[in-house]
CSV table of C-alpha atoms and ligand atoms in Angstrom, one decimal:
chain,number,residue,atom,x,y,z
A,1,UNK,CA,115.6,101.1,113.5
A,2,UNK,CA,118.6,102.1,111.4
A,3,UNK,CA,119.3,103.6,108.2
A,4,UNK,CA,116.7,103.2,105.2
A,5,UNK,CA,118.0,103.4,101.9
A,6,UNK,CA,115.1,103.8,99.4
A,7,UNK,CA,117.2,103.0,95.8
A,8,UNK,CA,115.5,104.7,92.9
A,9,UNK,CA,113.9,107.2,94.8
A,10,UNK,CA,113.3,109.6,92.3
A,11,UNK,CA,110.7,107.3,90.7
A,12,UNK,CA,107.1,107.3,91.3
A,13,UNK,CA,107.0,104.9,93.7
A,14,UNK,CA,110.2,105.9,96.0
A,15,UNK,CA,108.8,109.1,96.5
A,16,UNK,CA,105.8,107.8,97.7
A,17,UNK,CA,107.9,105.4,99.9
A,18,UNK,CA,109.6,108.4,101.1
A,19,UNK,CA,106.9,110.6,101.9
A,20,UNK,CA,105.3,107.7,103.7
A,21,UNK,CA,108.2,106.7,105.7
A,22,UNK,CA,108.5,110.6,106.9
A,23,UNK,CA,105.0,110.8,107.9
A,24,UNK,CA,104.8,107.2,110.0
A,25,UNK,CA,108.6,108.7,111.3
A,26,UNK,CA,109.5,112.2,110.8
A,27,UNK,CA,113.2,111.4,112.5
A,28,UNK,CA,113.8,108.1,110.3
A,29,UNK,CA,117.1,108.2,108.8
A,30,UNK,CA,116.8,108.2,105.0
A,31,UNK,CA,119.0,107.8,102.3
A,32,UNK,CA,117.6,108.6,99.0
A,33,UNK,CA,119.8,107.1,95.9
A,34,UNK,CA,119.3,107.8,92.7
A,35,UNK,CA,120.9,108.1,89.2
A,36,UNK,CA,119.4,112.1,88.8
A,37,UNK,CA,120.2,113.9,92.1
A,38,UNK,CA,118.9,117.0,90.6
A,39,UNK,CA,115.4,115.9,90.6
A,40,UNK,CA,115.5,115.5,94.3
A,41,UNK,CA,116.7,118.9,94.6
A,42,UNK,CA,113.9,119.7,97.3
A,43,UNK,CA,114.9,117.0,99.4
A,44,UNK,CA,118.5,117.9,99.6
A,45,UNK,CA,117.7,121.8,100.6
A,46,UNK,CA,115.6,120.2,103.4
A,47,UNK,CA,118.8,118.7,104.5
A,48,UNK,CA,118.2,114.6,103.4
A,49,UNK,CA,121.2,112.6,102.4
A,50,UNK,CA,120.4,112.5,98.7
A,51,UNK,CA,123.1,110.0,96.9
A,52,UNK,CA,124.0,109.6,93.1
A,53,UNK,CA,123.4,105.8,92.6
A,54,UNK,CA,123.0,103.8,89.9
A,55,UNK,CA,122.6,100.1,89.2
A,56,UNK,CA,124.9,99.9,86.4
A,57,UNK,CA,127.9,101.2,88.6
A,58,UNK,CA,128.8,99.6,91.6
A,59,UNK,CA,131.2,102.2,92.9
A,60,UNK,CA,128.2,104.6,92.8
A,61,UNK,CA,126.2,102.3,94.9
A,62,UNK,CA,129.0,101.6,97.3
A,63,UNK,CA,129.3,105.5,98.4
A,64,UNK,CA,125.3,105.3,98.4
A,65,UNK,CA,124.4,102.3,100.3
A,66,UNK,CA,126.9,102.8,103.2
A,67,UNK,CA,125.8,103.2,107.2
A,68,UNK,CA,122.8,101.8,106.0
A,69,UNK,CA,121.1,98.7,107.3
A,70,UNK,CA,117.8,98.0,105.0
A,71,UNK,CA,117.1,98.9,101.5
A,72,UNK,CA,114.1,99.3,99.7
A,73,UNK,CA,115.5,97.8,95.9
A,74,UNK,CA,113.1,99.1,93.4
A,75,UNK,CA,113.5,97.2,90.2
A,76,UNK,CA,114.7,98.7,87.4
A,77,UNK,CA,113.2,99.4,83.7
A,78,UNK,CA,116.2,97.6,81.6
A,79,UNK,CA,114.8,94.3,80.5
A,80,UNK,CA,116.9,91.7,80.6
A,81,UNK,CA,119.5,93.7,81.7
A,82,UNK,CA,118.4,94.3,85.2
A,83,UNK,CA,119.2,91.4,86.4
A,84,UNK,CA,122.8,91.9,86.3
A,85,UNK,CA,121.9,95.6,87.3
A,86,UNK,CA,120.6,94.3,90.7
A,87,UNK,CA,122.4,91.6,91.3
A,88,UNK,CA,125.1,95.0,91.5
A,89,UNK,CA,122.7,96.1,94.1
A,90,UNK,CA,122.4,92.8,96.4
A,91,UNK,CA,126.4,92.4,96.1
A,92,UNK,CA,127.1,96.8,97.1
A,93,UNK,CA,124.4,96.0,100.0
A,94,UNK,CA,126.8,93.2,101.1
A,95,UNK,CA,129.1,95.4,101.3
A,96,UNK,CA,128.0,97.9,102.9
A,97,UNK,CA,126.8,96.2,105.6
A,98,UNK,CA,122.6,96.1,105.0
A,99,UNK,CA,120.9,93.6,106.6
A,100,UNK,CA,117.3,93.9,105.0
A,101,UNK,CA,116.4,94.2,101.2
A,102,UNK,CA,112.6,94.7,100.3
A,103,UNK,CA,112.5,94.4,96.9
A,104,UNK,CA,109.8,95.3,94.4
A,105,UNK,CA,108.6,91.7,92.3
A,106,UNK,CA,105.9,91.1,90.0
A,107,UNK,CA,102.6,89.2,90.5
A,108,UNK,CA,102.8,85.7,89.4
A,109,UNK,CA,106.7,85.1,88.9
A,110,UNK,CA,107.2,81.1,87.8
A,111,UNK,CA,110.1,79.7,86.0
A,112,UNK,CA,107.1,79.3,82.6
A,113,UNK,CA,105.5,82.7,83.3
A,114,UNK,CA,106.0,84.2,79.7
A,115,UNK,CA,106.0,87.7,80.5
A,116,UNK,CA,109.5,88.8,79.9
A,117,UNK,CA,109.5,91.3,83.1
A,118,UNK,CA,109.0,88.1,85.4
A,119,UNK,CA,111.5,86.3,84.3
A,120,UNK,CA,114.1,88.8,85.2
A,121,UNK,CA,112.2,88.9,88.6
A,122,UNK,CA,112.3,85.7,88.9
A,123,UNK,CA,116.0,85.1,88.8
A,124,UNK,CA,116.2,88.5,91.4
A,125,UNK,CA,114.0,86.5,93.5
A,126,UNK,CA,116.6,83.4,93.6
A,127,UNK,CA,119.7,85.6,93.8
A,128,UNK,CA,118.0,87.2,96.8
A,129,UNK,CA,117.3,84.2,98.4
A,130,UNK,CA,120.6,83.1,97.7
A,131,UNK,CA,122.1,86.5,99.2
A,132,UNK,CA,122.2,85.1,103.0
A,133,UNK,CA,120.4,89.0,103.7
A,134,UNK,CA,117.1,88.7,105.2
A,135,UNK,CA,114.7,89.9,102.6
A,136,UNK,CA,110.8,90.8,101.7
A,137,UNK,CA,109.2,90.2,98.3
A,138,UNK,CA,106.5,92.1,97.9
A,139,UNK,CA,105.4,90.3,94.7
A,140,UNK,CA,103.0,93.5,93.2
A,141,UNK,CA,100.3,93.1,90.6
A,142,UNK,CA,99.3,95.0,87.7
A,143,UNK,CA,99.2,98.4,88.7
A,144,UNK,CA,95.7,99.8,89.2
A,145,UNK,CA,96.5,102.9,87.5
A,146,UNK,CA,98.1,101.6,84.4
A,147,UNK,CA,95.3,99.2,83.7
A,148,UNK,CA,92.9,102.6,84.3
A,149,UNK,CA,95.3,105.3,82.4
A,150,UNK,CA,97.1,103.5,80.2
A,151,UNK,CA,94.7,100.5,78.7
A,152,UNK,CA,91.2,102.0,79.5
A,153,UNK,CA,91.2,105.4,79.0
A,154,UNK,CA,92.0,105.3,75.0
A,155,UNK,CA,89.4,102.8,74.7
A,156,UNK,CA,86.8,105.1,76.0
A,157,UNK,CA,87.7,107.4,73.2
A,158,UNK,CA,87.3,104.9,70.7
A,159,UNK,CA,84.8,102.1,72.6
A,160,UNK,CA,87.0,99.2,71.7
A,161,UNK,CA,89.5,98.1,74.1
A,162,UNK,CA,91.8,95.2,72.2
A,163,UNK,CA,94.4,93.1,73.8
A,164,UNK,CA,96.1,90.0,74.0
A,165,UNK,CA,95.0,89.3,77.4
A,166,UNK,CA,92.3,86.9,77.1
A,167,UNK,CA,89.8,85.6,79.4
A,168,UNK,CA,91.1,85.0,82.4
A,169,UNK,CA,92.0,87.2,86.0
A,170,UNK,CA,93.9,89.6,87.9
A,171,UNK,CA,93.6,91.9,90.9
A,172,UNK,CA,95.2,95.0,89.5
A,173,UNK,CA,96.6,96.9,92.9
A,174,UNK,CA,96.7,101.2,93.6
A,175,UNK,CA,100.1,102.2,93.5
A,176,UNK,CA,99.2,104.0,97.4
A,177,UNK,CA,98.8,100.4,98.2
A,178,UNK,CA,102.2,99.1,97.2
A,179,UNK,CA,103.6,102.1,98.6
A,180,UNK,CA,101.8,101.7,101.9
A,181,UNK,CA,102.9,98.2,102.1
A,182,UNK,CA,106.8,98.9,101.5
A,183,UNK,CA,107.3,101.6,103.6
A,184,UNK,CA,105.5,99.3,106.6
A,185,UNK,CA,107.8,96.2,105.7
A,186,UNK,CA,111.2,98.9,105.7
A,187,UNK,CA,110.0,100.2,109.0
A,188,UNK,CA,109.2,96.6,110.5
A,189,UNK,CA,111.6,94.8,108.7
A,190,UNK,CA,112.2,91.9,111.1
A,191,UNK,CA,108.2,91.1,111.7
A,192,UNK,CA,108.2,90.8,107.6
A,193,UNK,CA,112.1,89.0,106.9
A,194,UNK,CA,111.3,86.3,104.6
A,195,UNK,CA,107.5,87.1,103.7
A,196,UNK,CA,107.0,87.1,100.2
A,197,UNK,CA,103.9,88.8,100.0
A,198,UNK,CA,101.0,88.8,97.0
A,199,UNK,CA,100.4,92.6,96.9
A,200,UNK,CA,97.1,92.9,94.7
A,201,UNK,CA,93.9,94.8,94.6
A,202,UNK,CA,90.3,93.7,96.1
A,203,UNK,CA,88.6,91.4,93.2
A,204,UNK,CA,89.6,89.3,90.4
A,205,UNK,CA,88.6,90.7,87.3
A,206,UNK,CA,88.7,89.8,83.4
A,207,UNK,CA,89.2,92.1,80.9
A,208,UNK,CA,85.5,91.7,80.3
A,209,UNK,CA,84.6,92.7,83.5
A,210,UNK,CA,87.3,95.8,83.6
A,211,UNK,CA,85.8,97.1,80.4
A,212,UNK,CA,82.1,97.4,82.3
A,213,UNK,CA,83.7,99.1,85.1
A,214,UNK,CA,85.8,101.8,82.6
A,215,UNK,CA,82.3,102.1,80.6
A,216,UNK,CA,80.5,102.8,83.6
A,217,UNK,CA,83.4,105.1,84.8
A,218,UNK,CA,83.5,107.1,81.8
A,219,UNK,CA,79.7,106.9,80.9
A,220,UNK,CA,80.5,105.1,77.0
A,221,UNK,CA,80.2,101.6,75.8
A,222,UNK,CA,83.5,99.9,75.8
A,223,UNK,CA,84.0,96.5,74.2
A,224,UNK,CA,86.8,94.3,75.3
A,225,UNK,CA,88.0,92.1,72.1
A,226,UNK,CA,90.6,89.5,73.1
A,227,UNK,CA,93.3,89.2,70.3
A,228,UNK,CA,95.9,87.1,69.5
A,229,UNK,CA,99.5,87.7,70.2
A,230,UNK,CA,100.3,88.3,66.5
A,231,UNK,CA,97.4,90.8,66.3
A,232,UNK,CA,98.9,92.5,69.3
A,233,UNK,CA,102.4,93.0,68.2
A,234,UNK,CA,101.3,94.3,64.6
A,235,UNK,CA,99.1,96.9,66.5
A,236,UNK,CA,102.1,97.7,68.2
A,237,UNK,CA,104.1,98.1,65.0
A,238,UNK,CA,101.9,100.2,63.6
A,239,UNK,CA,102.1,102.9,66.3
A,240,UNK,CA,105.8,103.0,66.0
A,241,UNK,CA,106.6,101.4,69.3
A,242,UNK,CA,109.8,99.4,68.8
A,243,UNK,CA,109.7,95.5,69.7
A,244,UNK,CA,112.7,95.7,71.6
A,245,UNK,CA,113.4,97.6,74.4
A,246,UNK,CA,116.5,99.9,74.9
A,247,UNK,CA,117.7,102.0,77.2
A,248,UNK,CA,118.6,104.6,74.5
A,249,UNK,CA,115.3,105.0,72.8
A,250,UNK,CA,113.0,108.4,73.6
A,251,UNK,CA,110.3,108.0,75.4
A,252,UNK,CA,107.0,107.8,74.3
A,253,UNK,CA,103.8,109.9,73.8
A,254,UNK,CA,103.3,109.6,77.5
A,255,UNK,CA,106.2,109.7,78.7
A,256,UNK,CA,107.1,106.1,79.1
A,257,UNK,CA,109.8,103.5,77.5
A,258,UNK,CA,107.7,100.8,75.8
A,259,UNK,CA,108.5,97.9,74.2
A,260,UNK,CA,106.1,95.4,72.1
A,261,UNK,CA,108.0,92.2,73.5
A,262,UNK,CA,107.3,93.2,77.0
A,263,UNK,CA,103.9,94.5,76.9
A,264,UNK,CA,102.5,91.4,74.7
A,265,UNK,CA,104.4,88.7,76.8
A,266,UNK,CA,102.6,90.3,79.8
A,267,UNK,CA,99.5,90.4,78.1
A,268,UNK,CA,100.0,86.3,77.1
A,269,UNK,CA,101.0,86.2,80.9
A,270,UNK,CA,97.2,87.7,81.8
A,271,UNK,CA,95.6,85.3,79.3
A,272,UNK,CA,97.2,82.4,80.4
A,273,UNK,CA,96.5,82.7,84.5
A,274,UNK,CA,99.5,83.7,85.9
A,275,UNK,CA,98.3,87.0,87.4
A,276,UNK,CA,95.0,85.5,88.6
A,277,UNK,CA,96.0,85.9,92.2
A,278,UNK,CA,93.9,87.4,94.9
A,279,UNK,CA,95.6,87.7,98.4
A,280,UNK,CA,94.6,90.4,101.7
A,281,UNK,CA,98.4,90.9,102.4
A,282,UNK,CA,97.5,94.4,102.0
A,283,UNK,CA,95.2,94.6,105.0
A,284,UNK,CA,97.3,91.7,106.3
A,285,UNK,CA,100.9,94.0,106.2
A,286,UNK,CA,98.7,97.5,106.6
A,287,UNK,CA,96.2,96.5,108.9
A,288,UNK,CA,94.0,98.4,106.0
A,289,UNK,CA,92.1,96.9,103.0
A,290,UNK,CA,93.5,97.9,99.1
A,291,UNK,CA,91.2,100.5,97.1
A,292,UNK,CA,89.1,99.3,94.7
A,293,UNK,CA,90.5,99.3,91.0
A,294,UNK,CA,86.5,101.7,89.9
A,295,UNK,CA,87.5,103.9,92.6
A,296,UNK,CA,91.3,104.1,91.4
A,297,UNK,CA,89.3,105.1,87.9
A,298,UNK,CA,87.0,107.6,89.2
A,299,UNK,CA,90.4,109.4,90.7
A,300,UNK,CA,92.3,109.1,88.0
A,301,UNK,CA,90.0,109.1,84.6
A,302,UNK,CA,90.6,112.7,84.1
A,303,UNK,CA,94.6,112.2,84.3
A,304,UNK,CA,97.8,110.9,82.3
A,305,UNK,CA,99.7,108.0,83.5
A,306,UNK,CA,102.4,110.3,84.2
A,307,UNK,CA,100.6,112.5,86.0
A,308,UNK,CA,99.3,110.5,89.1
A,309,UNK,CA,101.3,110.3,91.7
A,310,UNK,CA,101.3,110.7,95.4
A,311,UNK,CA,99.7,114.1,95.4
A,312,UNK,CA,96.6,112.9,93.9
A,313,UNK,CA,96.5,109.1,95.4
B,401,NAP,N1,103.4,96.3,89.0
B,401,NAP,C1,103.4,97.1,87.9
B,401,NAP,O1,102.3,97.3,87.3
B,401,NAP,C2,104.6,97.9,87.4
B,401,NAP,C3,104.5,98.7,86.3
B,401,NAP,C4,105.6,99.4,85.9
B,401,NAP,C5,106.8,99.2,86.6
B,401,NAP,N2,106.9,98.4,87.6
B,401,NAP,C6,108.2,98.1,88.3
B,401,NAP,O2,108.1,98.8,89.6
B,401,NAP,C7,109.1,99.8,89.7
B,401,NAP,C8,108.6,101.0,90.5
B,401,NAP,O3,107.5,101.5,89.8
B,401,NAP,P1,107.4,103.1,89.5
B,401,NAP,O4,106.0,103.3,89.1
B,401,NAP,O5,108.0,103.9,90.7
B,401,NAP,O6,108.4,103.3,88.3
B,401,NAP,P2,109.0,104.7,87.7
B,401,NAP,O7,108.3,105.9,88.3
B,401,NAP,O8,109.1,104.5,86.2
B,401,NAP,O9,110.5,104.7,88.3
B,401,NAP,C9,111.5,103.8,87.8
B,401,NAP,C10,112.4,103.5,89.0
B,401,NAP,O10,113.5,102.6,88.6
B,401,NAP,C11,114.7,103.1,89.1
B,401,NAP,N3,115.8,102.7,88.1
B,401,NAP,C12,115.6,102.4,86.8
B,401,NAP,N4,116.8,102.1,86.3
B,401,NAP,C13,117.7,102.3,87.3
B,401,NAP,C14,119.1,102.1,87.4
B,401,NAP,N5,119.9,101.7,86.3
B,401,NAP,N6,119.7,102.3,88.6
B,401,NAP,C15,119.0,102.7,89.6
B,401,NAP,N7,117.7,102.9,89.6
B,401,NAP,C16,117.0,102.7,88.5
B,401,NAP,C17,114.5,104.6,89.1
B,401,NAP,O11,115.3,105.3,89.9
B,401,NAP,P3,115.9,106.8,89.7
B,401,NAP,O12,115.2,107.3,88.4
B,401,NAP,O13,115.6,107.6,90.9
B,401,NAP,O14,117.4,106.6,89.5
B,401,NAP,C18,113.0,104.7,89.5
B,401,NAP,O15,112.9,104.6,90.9
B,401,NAP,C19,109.6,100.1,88.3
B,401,NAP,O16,110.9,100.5,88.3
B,401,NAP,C20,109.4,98.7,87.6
B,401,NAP,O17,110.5,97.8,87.8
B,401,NAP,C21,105.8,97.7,88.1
């Protein structure tokens, strides 16, 4: 096994990944790239090679990705501009010799999906493929946590949970379960070269049926009310959150950079089947079954977004 390059490792999920890695391997050699060094300050004292590294500058990922031979290529946050920003990634691993990119996709990426994230991981997906690296998609559904924190949470203050997501399925997945199944695909990167893999949760669920679970969860009625997309965006307009995402803009509330464009096209994404997949790749990559998106609740309910992460998952 050689040299593991987790890129974006200061995020949420590259720490996990990390910390993972370490445990199945305590003498794996790591690289840990990111754009804020700093924030890995704990890893550096403990003597990992911690690299400055940023999509948007190829020389930075040159330095970074080098002696390495498989990277775990989180995707970025820059709509519509990532693309280009990893397509800087696959072209410095090239160059530096990798062999092996795991890369982080959405659930349900077709060339009509609508959601304006899976189209940019949709063209990642092809210039992968196109690459002539061996590669792993791990394809990951709606995050367990986001559809618990983020969507159901506020509605159990005000019992009305309203989105543009309409009536139809997904299998929202635990972030420890996407971590778990990158870090086994980096360390057994030739048993999972050219899988792409469906990484979801343990049922299909409609908003209906989530909204039972988070009233059950947080002991209060909560209604789901499908809207339309129009409805959605005004929402979103009246709580200040801009349309249009930019790279510039200050974060939100909770900590996050949100934009209406991305969150309704996902939502119309929801409505219109493309994230009604349901696959045991988990088990099938882990050897151990996802956790359930109630239990993910119960975990979490007493949390913000930005506040789960490995130490309480
Ligand atoms: N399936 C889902 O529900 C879902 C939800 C949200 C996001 N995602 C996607 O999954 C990824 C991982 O999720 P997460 O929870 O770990 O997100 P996160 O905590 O917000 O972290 C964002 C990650 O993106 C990296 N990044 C962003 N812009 C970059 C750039 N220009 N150059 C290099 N790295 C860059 C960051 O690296 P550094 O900060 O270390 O440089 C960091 O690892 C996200 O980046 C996003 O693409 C999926």
């Amino acid at each position: 096994m050689g040299r593991i390059v987790i890129s974006g490792a200061s995020g949420d999920l590259g720490r996990r990944v990390t910390d993972l890695l370490l445990k199945a391997d305590p003498h794996v050699e790591l690289t840990l790239v990111t754009r804020t060094p700093e924030k890995l300050g704990q890893r550096q004292t403990q003597g990992f090679r911690v690299s400055r590294g940023d999509y948007r500058d190829a020389d930075s990922l040159d330095t970074a990705y080098s002696g390495a031979d498989t990277l775990f290529l989180i995707s970025g946050l820059n709509l519509g501009r990532r693309v280009s920003e990893h397509r800087t990634a696959i072209a410095a691993a090239q160059r530096a010799g990798i062999r092996h990119i795991v890369y982080t996709s959405v659930g349900g990426v077709q060339p009509n999906n609508p959601a304006l994230s899976a189209k940019d991981h949709y063209q990642t997906e092809l210039d992968l493929r196109a690459s002539g690296l061996t590669y792993t998609i791990l394809r990951n559904s709606l995050y367990s946590e986001i559809v618990s924190n983020v969507l159901v949470a506020p509605a159990a203050a005000t019992g009305l949970m309203k989105q543009a997501t309409g009536n139809d399925f997904l299998a929202p997945v635990a972030k420890s379960d996407v971590a778990r199944s990158a870090a086994t695909c980096l360390l057994q990167n030739e048993r999972h070269a050219g899988a792409v893999y469906e990484i979801t949760g343990t049922e299909l669920l409609s908003f209906h049926d989530i909204a039972t679970i988070g009233s059950e969860v947080h002991g209060v009625p909560i209604e789901y009310v499908p809207v339309s997309a129009e409805e959605r965006l005004a929402f979103f307009d009246s709580v200040g959150i801009p349309r249009t995402y930019d790279p510039n803009m200050p974060p939100s509330a909770d900590g996050h950079m949100w934009a209406s464009d991305e969150l309704v096209s996902a939502e119309v994404a929801i409505a219109e089947g493309y994230q009604a997949i349901l696959s045991h790749h988990v088990k099938h990559i882990t050897g151990q079954g996802p956790e359930s998106l109630r239990s993910v609740m119960e975990r979490c309910r007493s949390l913000r977004y930005d506040e789960i992460d490995a130490a309480v998952s």
